[in-house]
Amino acid sequence: MKKGNSQNIQRKSVGFLLGSTVLVGIVAMAFAFTPMKQEKPAAAWVAPESANALKNPEKDNAAATAKGKSLYNSMCASCHGKEGKGDGGAGAALKPKPTDHTSAKCQEQTDGSLFWKIGEGKGGMLSYKKQLKDEQRWQLVNYIRKLSAKK
């Protein structure tokens, strides 16, 4: 091969490498300055009006609340946390995050709304309509009410 051809090939190779490096740099910069897609806040989970009208037959029943605590610890605490703050280990990867039962947002809901949501489930939360009797769901509602007092 002639000396001129060898130098020409080297120049082309260096030019190609330099051009490729610049192109990669431009692409990397474009990605670096592209805003990350932000997650939309989860839509509010609203119970139907018919659920809000339900009356808790176990309201102010200490024995029912104690049973609710036992159910909560065995069925809910893994995701919602022992204190109900939505920080249970099994719920860490869930989207949306488990509800903080001590929050005003949760506590402001009617007993009927909480009862309905326990029955229906949503996202990572299972429906407990078939696993729990109505009486047990009301017991859970009673205990959830007590969680706000523990804040």
mmCIF file of C-alpha atoms in Angstrom:
data_model
loop_
_atom_site.group_PDB
_atom_site.id
_atom_site.type_symbol
_atom_site.label_atom_id
_atom_site.label_comp_id
_atom_site.label_asym_id
_atom_site.label_seq_id
_atom_site.Cartn_x
_atom_site.Cartn_y
_atom_site.Cartn_z
ATOM 1 C CA MET A 1 0.000 0.000 0.000
ATOM 2 C CA LYS A 2 1.272 3.464 -0.803
ATOM 3 C CA LYS A 3 2.250 5.881 1.947
ATOM 4 C CA GLY A 4 -0.319 8.431 0.759
ATOM 5 C CA ASN A 5 -3.173 5.907 0.925
ATOM 6 C CA SER A 6 -2.190 4.871 4.446
ATOM 7 C CA GLN A 7 -2.202 8.469 5.667
ATOM 8 C CA ASN A 8 -5.500 9.109 3.903
ATOM 9 C CA ILE A 9 -7.078 6.084 5.620
ATOM 10 C CA GLN A 10 -5.719 7.228 9.001
ATOM 11 C CA ARG A 11 -7.149 10.710 8.493
ATOM 12 C CA LYS A 12 -10.527 9.269 7.549
ATOM 13 C CA SER A 13 -10.463 6.966 10.598
ATOM 14 C CA VAL A 14 -9.540 9.832 12.929
ATOM 15 C CA GLY A 15 -12.229 11.995 11.339
ATOM 16 C CA PHE A 16 -14.790 9.224 11.697
ATOM 17 C CA LEU A 17 -13.888 8.639 15.369
ATOM 18 C CA LEU A 18 -13.942 12.351 16.130
ATOM 19 C CA GLY A 19 -17.285 12.797 14.373
ATOM 20 C CA SER A 20 -18.747 9.768 16.146
ATOM 21 C CA THR A 21 -17.555 11.035 19.527
ATOM 22 C CA VAL A 22 -19.106 14.448 18.916
ATOM 23 C CA LEU A 23 -22.377 12.844 17.808
ATOM 24 C CA VAL A 24 -22.496 10.599 20.891
ATOM 25 C CA GLY A 25 -21.798 13.645 23.061
ATOM 26 C CA ILE A 26 -24.632 15.616 21.467
ATOM 27 C CA VAL A 27 -27.070 12.745 21.953
ATOM 28 C CA ALA A 28 -25.961 12.315 25.589
ATOM 29 C CA MET A 29 -26.438 16.037 26.241
ATOM 30 C CA ALA A 30 -29.892 15.934 24.674
ATOM 31 C CA PHE A 31 -30.906 13.143 27.054
ATOM 32 C CA ALA A 32 -29.295 14.882 30.023
ATOM 33 C CA PHE A 33 -31.317 18.040 29.461
ATOM 34 C CA THR A 34 -34.592 16.361 28.548
ATOM 35 C CA PRO A 35 -36.970 16.690 31.497
ATOM 36 C CA MET A 36 -37.879 13.388 33.122
ATOM 37 C CA LYS A 37 -41.467 12.347 32.697
ATOM 38 C CA GLN A 38 -43.190 13.094 35.962
ATOM 39 C CA GLU A 39 -45.777 10.700 37.280
ATOM 40 C CA LYS A 40 -49.271 12.034 37.399
ATOM 41 C CA PRO A 41 -50.750 12.075 40.871
ATOM 42 C CA ALA A 42 -53.153 9.222 41.364
ATOM 43 C CA ALA A 43 -56.773 10.149 40.831
ATOM 44 C CA ALA A 44 -58.742 10.411 44.039
ATOM 45 C CA TRP A 45 -60.474 7.195 44.977
ATOM 46 C CA VAL A 46 -64.040 8.218 45.663
ATOM 47 C CA ALA A 47 -66.713 5.876 46.914
ATOM 48 C CA PRO A 48 -70.182 6.158 45.376
ATOM 49 C CA GLU A 49 -72.815 8.190 47.221
ATOM 50 C CA SER A 50 -74.660 4.978 48.049
ATOM 51 C CA ALA A 51 -71.616 3.844 50.047
ATOM 52 C CA ASN A 52 -71.396 7.136 51.900
ATOM 53 C CA ALA A 53 -74.958 6.636 53.097
ATOM 54 C CA LEU A 54 -74.174 3.281 54.776
ATOM 55 C CA LYS A 55 -74.365 3.321 58.572
ATOM 56 C CA ASN A 56 -71.870 1.407 60.690
ATOM 57 C CA PRO A 57 -73.772 -1.124 62.840
ATOM 58 C CA GLU A 58 -70.603 -1.725 64.917
ATOM 59 C CA LYS A 59 -69.920 1.970 65.679
ATOM 60 C CA ASP A 60 -68.622 2.586 69.232
ATOM 61 C CA ASN A 61 -68.518 -1.174 69.914
ATOM 62 C CA ALA A 62 -65.247 -1.808 71.805
ATOM 63 C CA ALA A 63 -65.366 -5.586 71.236
ATOM 64 C CA ALA A 64 -65.825 -5.065 67.485
ATOM 65 C CA THR A 65 -62.913 -2.591 67.447
ATOM 66 C CA ALA A 66 -60.670 -5.119 69.217
ATOM 67 C CA LYS A 67 -61.577 -7.725 66.591
ATOM 68 C CA GLY A 68 -60.866 -5.108 63.938
ATOM 69 C CA LYS A 69 -57.379 -4.579 65.375
ATOM 70 C CA SER A 70 -56.666 -8.299 65.162
ATOM 71 C CA LEU A 71 -57.912 -8.419 61.549
ATOM 72 C CA TYR A 72 -55.914 -5.308 60.668
ATOM 73 C CA ASN A 73 -52.689 -6.756 62.064
ATOM 74 C CA SER A 74 -53.129 -9.996 60.146
ATOM 75 C CA MET A 75 -54.496 -8.649 56.847
ATOM 76 C CA CYS A 76 -53.643 -4.956 56.470
ATOM 77 C CA ALA A 77 -50.494 -4.085 58.426
ATOM 78 C CA SER A 78 -48.123 -5.724 55.940
ATOM 79 C CA CYS A 79 -48.950 -2.937 53.455
ATOM 80 C CA HIS A 80 -50.439 -0.159 55.605
ATOM 81 C CA GLY A 81 -48.009 -0.599 58.520
ATOM 82 C CA LYS A 82 -48.629 -1.559 62.162
ATOM 83 C CA GLU A 83 -49.523 2.041 63.007
ATOM 84 C CA GLY A 84 -51.541 2.486 59.792
ATOM 85 C CA LYS A 85 -49.264 5.137 58.264
ATOM 86 C CA GLY A 86 -49.063 3.424 54.855
ATOM 87 C CA ASP A 87 -45.468 2.353 55.469
ATOM 88 C CA GLY A 88 -45.691 -1.429 55.621
ATOM 89 C CA GLY A 89 -42.849 -3.350 53.975
ATOM 90 C CA ALA A 90 -45.082 -5.208 51.507
ATOM 91 C CA GLY A 91 -46.582 -1.936 50.293
ATOM 92 C CA ALA A 92 -43.290 -0.183 49.526
ATOM 93 C CA ALA A 93 -43.317 -1.128 45.831
ATOM 94 C CA LEU A 94 -47.037 -0.587 45.275
ATOM 95 C CA LYS A 95 -48.340 2.243 43.091
ATOM 96 C CA PRO A 96 -50.266 4.001 44.304
ATOM 97 C CA LYS A 97 -48.782 3.747 47.775
ATOM 98 C CA PRO A 98 -50.989 2.280 50.509
ATOM 99 C CA THR A 99 -53.216 4.801 52.247
ATOM 100 C CA ASP A 100 -52.068 6.401 55.485
ATOM 101 C CA HIS A 101 -55.043 5.519 57.681
ATOM 102 C CA THR A 102 -53.986 8.115 60.257
ATOM 103 C CA SER A 103 -54.235 10.969 57.733
ATOM 104 C CA ALA A 104 -56.997 13.541 57.743
ATOM 105 C CA LYS A 105 -57.761 12.593 54.130
ATOM 106 C CA CYS A 106 -58.583 9.043 55.225
ATOM 107 C CA GLN A 107 -60.256 9.934 58.509
ATOM 108 C CA GLU A 108 -62.559 12.502 56.866
ATOM 109 C CA GLN A 109 -64.201 9.756 54.819
ATOM 110 C CA THR A 110 -67.476 8.278 55.969
ATOM 111 C CA ASP A 111 -67.566 4.865 57.609
ATOM 112 C CA GLY A 112 -69.563 3.660 54.594
ATOM 113 C CA SER A 113 -66.861 4.859 52.201
ATOM 114 C CA LEU A 114 -64.137 2.972 54.093
ATOM 115 C CA PHE A 115 -66.357 -0.122 54.293
ATOM 116 C CA TRP A 116 -66.954 0.041 50.521
ATOM 117 C CA LYS A 117 -63.252 0.531 49.700
ATOM 118 C CA ILE A 118 -62.245 -2.451 51.858
ATOM 119 C CA GLY A 119 -64.763 -4.514 49.920
ATOM 120 C CA GLU A 120 -63.858 -3.260 46.447
ATOM 121 C CA GLY A 121 -60.078 -2.926 46.577
ATOM 122 C CA LYS A 122 -58.079 -0.989 43.996
ATOM 123 C CA GLY A 123 -54.677 -1.374 42.375
ATOM 124 C CA GLY A 124 -52.454 -3.398 44.693
ATOM 125 C CA MET A 125 -55.172 -3.638 47.333
ATOM 126 C CA LEU A 126 -57.248 -6.757 47.032
ATOM 127 C CA SER A 127 -61.020 -6.853 47.195
ATOM 128 C CA TYR A 128 -62.079 -8.279 50.539
ATOM 129 C CA LYS A 129 -65.779 -8.491 49.724
ATOM 130 C CA LYS A 130 -65.653 -12.289 49.482
ATOM 131 C CA GLN A 131 -62.914 -12.958 52.059
ATOM 132 C CA LEU A 132 -64.487 -10.951 54.876
ATOM 133 C CA LYS A 133 -68.012 -10.867 56.205
ATOM 134 C CA ASP A 134 -69.688 -7.465 56.354
ATOM 135 C CA GLU A 135 -69.335 -7.530 60.140
ATOM 136 C CA GLN A 136 -65.563 -7.971 59.809
ATOM 137 C CA ARG A 137 -65.260 -5.053 57.379
ATOM 138 C CA TRP A 138 -67.139 -2.849 59.849
ATOM 139 C CA GLN A 139 -64.758 -4.022 62.575
ATOM 140 C CA LEU A 140 -61.851 -2.902 60.407
ATOM 141 C CA VAL A 141 -63.507 0.480 59.900
ATOM 142 C CA ASN A 142 -63.793 0.853 63.689
ATOM 143 C CA TYR A 143 -60.114 0.088 64.158
ATOM 144 C CA ILE A 144 -59.061 2.427 61.337
ATOM 145 C CA ARG A 145 -60.927 5.182 63.218
ATOM 146 C CA LYS A 146 -58.799 4.436 66.299
ATOM 147 C CA LEU A 147 -55.574 4.826 64.321
ATOM 148 C CA SER A 148 -56.057 8.581 64.030
ATOM 149 C CA ALA A 149 -56.070 8.857 67.830
ATOM 150 C CA LYS A 150 -52.606 7.193 67.954
ATOM 151 C CA LYS A 151 -50.923 9.973 65.906
#
